[in-house]
Coordinates of N, CA and C and ligand atoms in Angstrom, one line a residue:
M27 N 107.2 116.0 105.4 CA 106.3 115.4 106.4 C 105.2 114.6 105.6
P28 N 104.8 113.4 106.1 CA 103.5 112.9 105.7 C 102.4 113.9 106.1
T29 N 101.3 113.8 105.4 CA 100.2 114.7 105.8 C 99.7 114.5 107.2
L30 N 99.1 115.5 107.8 CA 98.6 115.4 109.2 C 97.7 114.3 109.3
F31 N 96.8 114.1 108.3 CA 95.9 112.9 108.4 C 96.6 111.6 108.6
T32 N 97.7 111.5 107.9 CA 98.4 110.2 107.9 C 99.1 110.1 109.3
H33 N 99.7 111.1 109.8 CA 100.3 111.1 111.1 C 99.3 110.6 112.2
A34 N 98.1 111.2 112.1 CA 97.0 110.9 113.1 C 96.5 109.5 112.9
A35 N 96.5 109.0 111.7 CA 95.9 107.7 111.4 C 96.6 106.5 112.1
V36 N 97.9 106.6 112.3 CA 98.6 105.5 112.9 C 98.1 105.2 114.4
P37 N 98.1 106.2 115.3 CA 97.6 105.9 116.6 C 96.1 105.6 116.6
L38 N 95.3 106.3 115.7 CA 93.9 106.0 115.6 C 93.6 104.6 115.3
L39 N 94.3 104.1 114.3 CA 94.1 102.7 113.8 C 94.5 101.7 114.9
V40 N 95.7 101.9 115.4 CA 96.3 100.9 116.4 C 95.5 101.0 117.7
G41 N 95.2 102.2 118.2 CA 94.4 102.4 119.4 C 93.0 101.8 119.3
S42 N 92.4 102.0 118.2 CA 91.0 101.4 118.0 C 91.1 99.9 118.0
A43 N 92.2 99.3 117.4 CA 92.3 97.9 117.4 C 92.5 97.3 118.8
V44 N 93.2 98.1 119.6 CA 93.5 97.6 121.0 C 92.2 97.6 121.8
G45 N 91.3 98.6 121.5 CA 89.9 98.5 122.1 C 89.8 99.6 123.2
K46 N 88.5 100.0 123.4 CA 88.3 101.1 124.3 C 88.5 100.7 125.8
Q47 N 88.5 99.4 126.1 CA 88.8 99.1 127.5 C 90.2 99.5 127.9
R48 N 91.1 99.4 127.0 CA 92.5 99.8 127.3 C 92.8 101.2 126.8
V49 N 92.3 101.6 125.7 CA 92.5 102.9 125.1 C 91.2 103.7 125.1
S50 N 91.0 104.5 126.1 CA 89.7 105.3 126.1 C 89.6 106.2 124.9
H51 N 88.4 106.7 124.6 CA 88.2 107.6 123.5 C 89.1 108.9 123.7
R52 N 89.1 109.4 124.9 CA 90.0 110.6 125.1 C 91.4 110.3 124.9
L53 N 91.9 109.1 125.4 CA 93.3 108.7 125.2 C 93.6 108.6 123.7
L54 N 92.6 108.0 123.0 CA 92.8 107.8 121.5 C 93.0 109.2 120.8
F55 N 92.1 110.1 121.2 CA 92.2 111.5 120.7 C 93.5 112.2 121.1
A56 N 93.9 112.0 122.3 CA 95.2 112.6 122.7 C 96.4 112.0 121.9
G57 N 96.3 110.7 121.6 CA 97.3 110.0 120.8 C 97.4 110.6 119.4
A58 N 96.2 110.9 118.8 CA 96.2 111.5 117.5 C 96.7 112.9 117.5
M59 N 96.4 113.6 118.6 CA 96.9 115.0 118.7 C 98.5 115.0 118.9
A60 N 98.9 114.0 119.7 CA 100.4 113.9 119.9 C 101.1 113.5 118.6
A61 N 100.5 112.8 117.8 CA 101.1 112.4 116.5 C 101.2 113.5 115.5
I62 N 100.3 114.5 115.7 CA 100.3 115.7 114.8 C 101.2 116.8 115.3
L63 N 101.2 116.9 116.6 CA 101.8 118.1 117.3 C 103.1 118.5 116.8
P64 N 104.1 117.6 116.5 CA 105.4 118.1 116.1 C 105.4 119.0 114.9
D65 N 104.4 118.9 114.0 CA 104.4 119.7 112.8 C 103.9 121.1 113.1
M66 N 103.5 121.4 114.3 CA 103.2 122.8 114.6 C 104.5 123.7 114.5
D67 N 105.6 123.0 114.4 CA 106.9 123.8 114.2 C 107.0 124.5 112.9
V68 N 106.1 124.2 112.0 CA 106.1 124.9 110.7 C 105.8 126.4 110.9
L69 N 105.1 126.7 112.1 CA 104.9 128.1 112.4 C 106.1 128.9 112.6
S70 N 107.3 128.1 112.9 CA 108.5 128.8 113.1 C 108.9 129.6 111.8
F71 N 108.5 129.2 110.6 CA 108.8 129.9 109.4 C 108.3 131.3 109.5
R72 N 107.1 131.5 110.1 CA 106.5 132.8 110.2 C 107.3 133.7 111.1
F73 N 108.1 133.2 112.0 CA 108.9 134.0 112.8 C 110.3 134.2 112.3
G74 N 110.5 133.8 111.1 CA 111.8 133.9 110.4 C 112.9 132.9 110.9
I75 N 112.4 131.8 111.5 CA 113.4 130.8 111.9 C 113.6 129.9 110.7
V76 N 114.8 129.7 110.3 CA 115.1 128.9 109.1 C 114.9 127.4 109.5
Y77 N 114.7 126.6 108.4 CA 114.5 125.2 108.5 C 115.6 124.5 109.3
A78 N 116.8 124.8 109.0 CA 118.0 124.1 109.6 C 118.2 124.5 111.1
D79 N 117.6 125.5 111.6 CA 117.7 126.0 113.0 C 117.3 124.9 113.9
P80 N 117.9 124.8 115.1 CA 117.5 123.8 116.1 C 116.0 123.9 116.4
F81 N 115.4 125.1 116.3 CA 114.0 125.3 116.6 C 113.2 125.4 115.3
G82 N 113.8 125.1 114.2 CA 113.1 125.1 112.9 C 112.3 123.9 112.7
H83 N 111.8 123.7 111.5 CA 111.0 122.5 111.2 C 111.8 121.3 111.3
R84 N 111.2 120.2 111.9 CA 111.9 119.0 112.2 C 113.1 119.1 113.1
G85 N 113.1 120.2 113.9 CA 114.1 120.4 114.9 C 113.7 119.9 116.3
A86 N 113.8 120.7 117.3 CA 113.6 120.3 118.7 C 112.3 119.5 118.9
V87 N 111.2 120.0 118.4 CA 110.0 119.3 118.7 C 109.7 118.0 117.9
H88 N 110.7 117.6 117.1 CA 110.7 116.3 116.5 C 111.7 115.4 117.2
S89 N 112.2 115.7 118.4 CA 113.2 114.9 119.1 C 112.6 113.9 120.1
V90 N 113.4 113.0 120.5 CA 112.9 112.0 121.5 C 112.7 112.7 122.8
A91 N 113.4 113.8 123.1 CA 113.2 114.6 124.3 C 111.8 115.2 124.3
F92 N 111.4 115.7 123.2 CA 110.0 116.3 123.1 C 109.0 115.2 123.3
V93 N 109.2 114.0 122.7 CA 108.3 112.9 122.8 C 108.1 112.5 124.3
L94 N 109.2 112.5 125.0 CA 109.2 112.2 126.5 C 108.4 113.3 127.2
L95 N 108.6 114.5 126.8 CA 107.8 115.6 127.5 C 106.3 115.5 127.2
V96 N 105.9 115.1 126.0 CA 104.5 114.9 125.7 C 104.0 113.8 126.5
A97 N 104.7 112.7 126.5 CA 104.3 111.5 127.3 C 104.1 111.8 128.8
L98 N 105.0 112.5 129.3 CA 104.9 112.9 130.7 C 103.7 113.8 131.0
A99 N 103.5 114.7 130.0 CA 102.3 115.6 130.1 C 101.0 114.8 130.1
A100 N 101.0 113.8 129.2 CA 99.8 112.9 129.1 C 99.6 112.1 130.4
A101 N 100.7 111.6 131.0 CA 100.7 110.9 132.3 C 100.1 111.8 133.4
G102 N 100.5 113.1 133.3 CA 100.1 114.0 134.3 C 98.6 114.3 134.2
L103 N 98.1 114.2 133.0 CA 96.6 114.5 132.7 C 95.8 113.2 132.6
H104 N 96.4 112.1 133.2 CA 95.7 110.8 133.0 C 94.3 110.7 133.4
R105 N 93.9 111.4 134.5 CA 92.5 111.3 135.0 C 91.6 111.9 133.9
R106 N 92.0 113.0 133.3 CA 91.2 113.6 132.3 C 91.1 112.7 131.0
L107 N 92.1 111.9 130.9 CA 92.1 111.0 129.7 C 91.4 109.6 130.0
H108 N 90.9 109.5 131.3 CA 90.1 108.3 131.7 C 91.0 107.1 131.6
T109 N 92.2 107.2 132.1 CA 93.1 106.0 131.9 C 94.2 106.1 133.0
P110 N 94.8 104.9 133.4 CA 96.0 105.0 134.3 C 97.1 105.8 133.7
A111 N 98.0 106.4 134.6 CA 99.1 107.2 134.1 C 100.0 106.4 133.2
A112 N 100.3 105.2 133.5 CA 101.2 104.4 132.7 C 100.7 104.2 131.3
H113 N 99.3 103.9 131.2 CA 98.7 103.8 129.9 C 98.9 105.1 129.1
A114 N 98.6 106.2 129.7 CA 98.7 107.5 129.0 C 100.1 107.7 128.6
F115 N 101.1 107.4 129.4 CA 102.5 107.7 129.1 C 102.9 106.8 127.9
V116 N 102.6 105.5 127.9 CA 103.0 104.6 126.9 C 102.3 104.9 125.5
F117 N 100.9 105.1 125.6 CA 100.2 105.2 124.3 C 100.5 106.6 123.7
V118 N 100.4 107.6 124.5 CA 100.7 109.0 123.9 C 102.2 109.1 123.5
G119 N 103.1 108.5 124.3 CA 104.5 108.5 124.0 C 104.8 107.8 122.6
L120 N 104.2 106.6 122.5 CA 104.4 105.9 121.2 C 103.8 106.6 120.0
A121 N 102.6 107.2 120.3 CA 101.9 108.0 119.2 C 102.8 109.1 118.8
A122 N 103.4 109.9 119.7 CA 104.2 111.0 119.4 C 105.5 110.5 118.7
L123 N 106.0 109.4 119.1 CA 107.3 108.9 118.5 C 107.1 108.5 117.1
T124 N 105.9 108.1 116.7 CA 105.7 107.7 115.3 C 105.9 108.9 114.4
H125 N 105.7 110.1 114.9 CA 105.8 111.3 114.0 C 107.3 111.4 113.5
P126 N 108.3 111.6 114.3 CA 109.6 111.8 113.8 C 110.1 110.5 113.0
L127 N 109.7 109.3 113.4 CA 110.1 108.1 112.7 C 109.5 108.1 111.3
L128 N 108.3 108.5 111.2 CA 107.7 108.5 109.8 C 108.3 109.6 109.0
D129 N 108.6 110.8 109.6 CA 109.3 111.8 108.8 C 110.7 111.3 108.3
M130 N 111.3 110.5 109.1 CA 112.6 110.0 108.7 C 112.6 109.0 107.5
L131 N 111.3 108.6 107.2 CA 111.1 107.7 106.0 C 110.8 108.5 104.7
T132 N 110.7 109.9 104.8 CA 110.3 110.7 103.7 C 111.6 111.1 102.8
D133 N 111.2 111.4 101.6 CA 112.3 111.6 100.6 C 112.7 113.0 100.4
G134 N 112.3 113.9 101.2 CA 112.6 115.3 101.0 C 112.8 116.1 102.3
G135 N 113.2 117.4 102.1 CA 113.4 118.3 103.2 C 114.7 117.9 104.0
L136 N 114.8 118.4 105.2 CA 116.0 118.1 106.0 C 115.6 116.9 106.9
G137 N 116.6 116.3 107.5 CA 116.3 115.2 108.4 C 115.7 115.6 109.7
V138 N 115.6 114.7 110.6 CA 114.9 115.0 111.9 C 116.0 115.1 113.0
A139 N 115.9 116.1 113.9 CA 116.8 116.3 115.0 C 116.4 115.4 116.2
L140 N 116.5 114.1 115.9 CA 116.0 113.1 116.9 C 116.7 113.2 118.2
A141 N 118.0 113.5 118.3 CA 118.8 113.5 119.5 C 118.9 114.9 120.2
W142 N 118.2 115.9 119.7 CA 118.2 117.2 120.3 C 117.8 117.0 121.8
P143 N 118.4 117.7 122.8 CA 119.4 118.7 122.7 C 120.8 118.2 122.7
L144 N 121.0 116.8 122.8 CA 122.4 116.3 122.8 C 123.1 116.5 121.5
S145 N 122.4 116.5 120.4 CA 123.0 116.7 119.1 C 122.0 117.4 118.2
G146 N 122.5 118.3 117.4 CA 121.6 119.0 116.4 C 121.6 118.3 115.1
Q147 N 122.2 117.1 115.0 CA 122.3 116.4 113.8 C 120.9 116.0 113.3
R148 N 120.7 116.1 112.0 CA 119.4 115.7 111.4 C 119.6 114.3 110.8
Y149 N 118.6 113.4 111.1 CA 118.7 112.0 110.7 C 117.5 111.7 109.7
F150 N 117.9 110.8 108.8 CA 116.9 110.0 107.9 C 117.2 108.5 108.1
F151 N 116.2 107.7 107.8 CA 116.5 106.3 107.6 C 117.2 106.1 106.3
P152 N 118.0 105.0 106.1 CA 118.6 104.8 104.8 C 117.6 104.6 103.7
W153 N 116.4 104.0 104.1 CA 115.3 103.7 103.1 C 114.2 104.7 103.3
R154 N 113.9 105.5 102.2 CA 112.9 106.5 102.4 C 111.8 106.5 101.3
P155 N 110.8 105.6 101.5 CA 109.8 105.4 100.4 C 108.7 106.4 100.4
I156 N 108.5 107.2 101.4 CA 107.4 108.1 101.5 C 107.7 109.5 100.9
H157 N 106.9 109.8 99.9 CA 107.1 111.2 99.2 C 106.8 112.2 100.2
V158 N 107.6 113.2 100.3 CA 107.4 114.3 101.3 C 106.2 115.2 100.8
S159 N 105.3 115.5 101.7 CA 104.2 116.4 101.3 C 104.6 117.8 101.4
P160 N 104.0 118.7 100.6 CA 104.3 120.1 100.6 C 104.0 120.7 102.0
I161 N 104.8 121.6 102.5 CA 104.5 122.3 103.7 C 103.3 123.2 103.5
G162 N 102.2 122.9 104.2 CA 101.0 123.6 104.0 C 99.9 122.6 104.0
V163 N 98.7 123.0 103.6 CA 97.6 122.0 103.7 C 96.9 121.8 102.4
R164 N 97.6 121.8 101.3 CA 96.9 121.5 100.0 C 96.8 120.0 99.8
F165 N 96.1 119.4 100.7 CA 96.1 117.9 100.7 C 95.5 117.3 99.4
F166 N 94.6 118.0 98.8 CA 93.8 117.3 97.7 C 94.2 117.9 96.3
S167 N 95.2 118.7 96.3 CA 95.6 119.2 95.0 C 96.3 118.1 94.2
A168 N 96.3 118.2 92.8 CA 96.8 117.2 92.0 C 98.2 116.8 92.3
C169 N 99.0 117.8 92.6 CA 100.4 117.6 92.9 C 100.6 116.7 94.1
S170 N 99.6 116.6 94.9 CA 99.8 115.8 96.1 C 99.4 114.3 96.0
W171 N 98.9 113.9 94.8 CA 98.4 112.6 94.6 C 99.5 111.5 94.8
S172 N 100.7 111.8 94.3 CA 101.8 110.8 94.5 C 102.2 110.7 96.0
V173 N 102.0 111.8 96.7 CA 102.2 111.8 98.1 C 101.2 110.9 98.8
L174 N 100.0 111.1 98.5 CA 98.9 110.3 99.2 C 99.1 108.9 98.8
E175 N 99.4 108.6 97.6 CA 99.6 107.2 97.1 C 100.7 106.5 97.9
S176 N 101.8 107.3 98.1 CA 102.9 106.6 98.9 C 102.6 106.5 100.3
E177 N 101.8 107.4 100.9 CA 101.4 107.3 102.3 C 100.4 106.1 102.5
L178 N 99.5 106.0 101.5 CA 98.6 104.8 101.6 C 99.3 103.5 101.6
L179 N 100.3 103.4 100.7 CA 101.1 102.2 100.6 C 102.0 101.9 101.7
W180 N 102.7 103.0 102.2 CA 103.8 102.8 103.2 C 103.4 103.1 104.6
V181 N 102.2 103.7 104.8 CA 101.8 104.0 106.2 C 100.4 103.4 106.5
W182 N 99.4 103.8 105.7 CA 98.1 103.3 106.0 C 98.0 101.8 105.9
L183 N 98.6 101.2 104.8 CA 98.5 99.7 104.6 C 99.2 99.0 105.8
P184 N 100.5 99.3 106.1 CA 101.1 98.6 107.2 C 100.4 98.8 108.5
A185 N 99.9 100.0 108.8 CA 99.3 100.3 110.0 C 98.0 99.6 110.1
S186 N 97.2 99.5 109.0 CA 96.0 98.7 109.0 C 96.2 97.2 109.2
L187 N 97.3 96.7 108.6 CA 97.6 95.3 108.8 C 98.0 95.0 110.2
L188 N 98.8 95.9 110.8 CA 99.3 95.7 112.2 C 98.1 95.8 113.1
S189 N 97.2 96.7 112.8 CA 96.0 96.9 113.7 C 95.1 95.6 113.6
L190 N 94.9 95.1 112.4 CA 94.1 93.9 112.2 C 94.7 92.7 113.0
A191 N 96.1 92.6 112.9 CA 96.7 91.5 113.5 C 96.6 91.7 115.1
L192 N 96.8 92.9 115.5 CA 96.7 93.2 117.0 C 95.3 92.9 117.5
W193 N 94.3 93.3 116.7 CA 92.9 93.1 117.0 C 92.6 91.6 117.2
R194 N 93.0 90.9 116.2 CA 92.8 89.4 116.2 C 93.5 88.7 117.4
W195 N 94.7 89.1 117.6 CA 95.5 88.5 118.6 C 94.9 88.8 120.0
L196 N 94.5 90.1 120.2 CA 93.9 90.4 121.5 C 92.6 89.7 121.8
R197 N 91.8 89.6 120.7 CA 90.5 88.9 120.9 C 90.7 87.4 121.1
R198 N 91.6 86.8 120.4 CA 91.9 85.4 120.6 C 92.3 85.1 122.0
G199 N 93.1 86.1 122.6 CA 93.6 85.9 123.9 C 92.4 85.9 124.9
N200 N 91.4 86.7 124.6 CA 90.2 86.8 125.5 C 89.5 85.4 125.5
V201 N 89.4 84.8 124.3 CA 88.7 83.5 124.2 C 89.4 82.4 125.0
Q202 N 90.7 82.4 124.9 CA 91.4 81.4 125.6 C 91.4 81.8 127.1
Ligands
ZN303 ZN1 107.1 116.4 111.0

């Protein structure tokens, strides 16, 4: 997995660029949480569930089905998120979807069970430039530097450029 900070960074950067009129602070926070949420499945190791199990790490809760569930939950809670249900569904759904897609760009571990429960197959993208981070939270240890470097290059940089482009495009639209 990329580190939790990096997973949260994508919706935070993009949502901030879109602006608080469209993405409320609460919706932004919900998006960040949705982007982190799938890695809670590392707790499965504590219950003796092996990595390759459908409910193991990168299993069921890294699937599109789980993304839809999270998006529906956000739509149901839209009043608390201070946003229309459709906005909550789309923003939180896309934020959650970034998680398995980014994991599929990593160079270690098992693939992602994207199509669960239809299929238990684990998927990766053919191109995997992001170094996988150790399972755990040793974010700042020396051995993680190459991980952070690859995340900065392949996640933070593209997400920042996308956010900047989006920010400029949306503001230019307002002027015209
Ligand atoms: Zn993950």
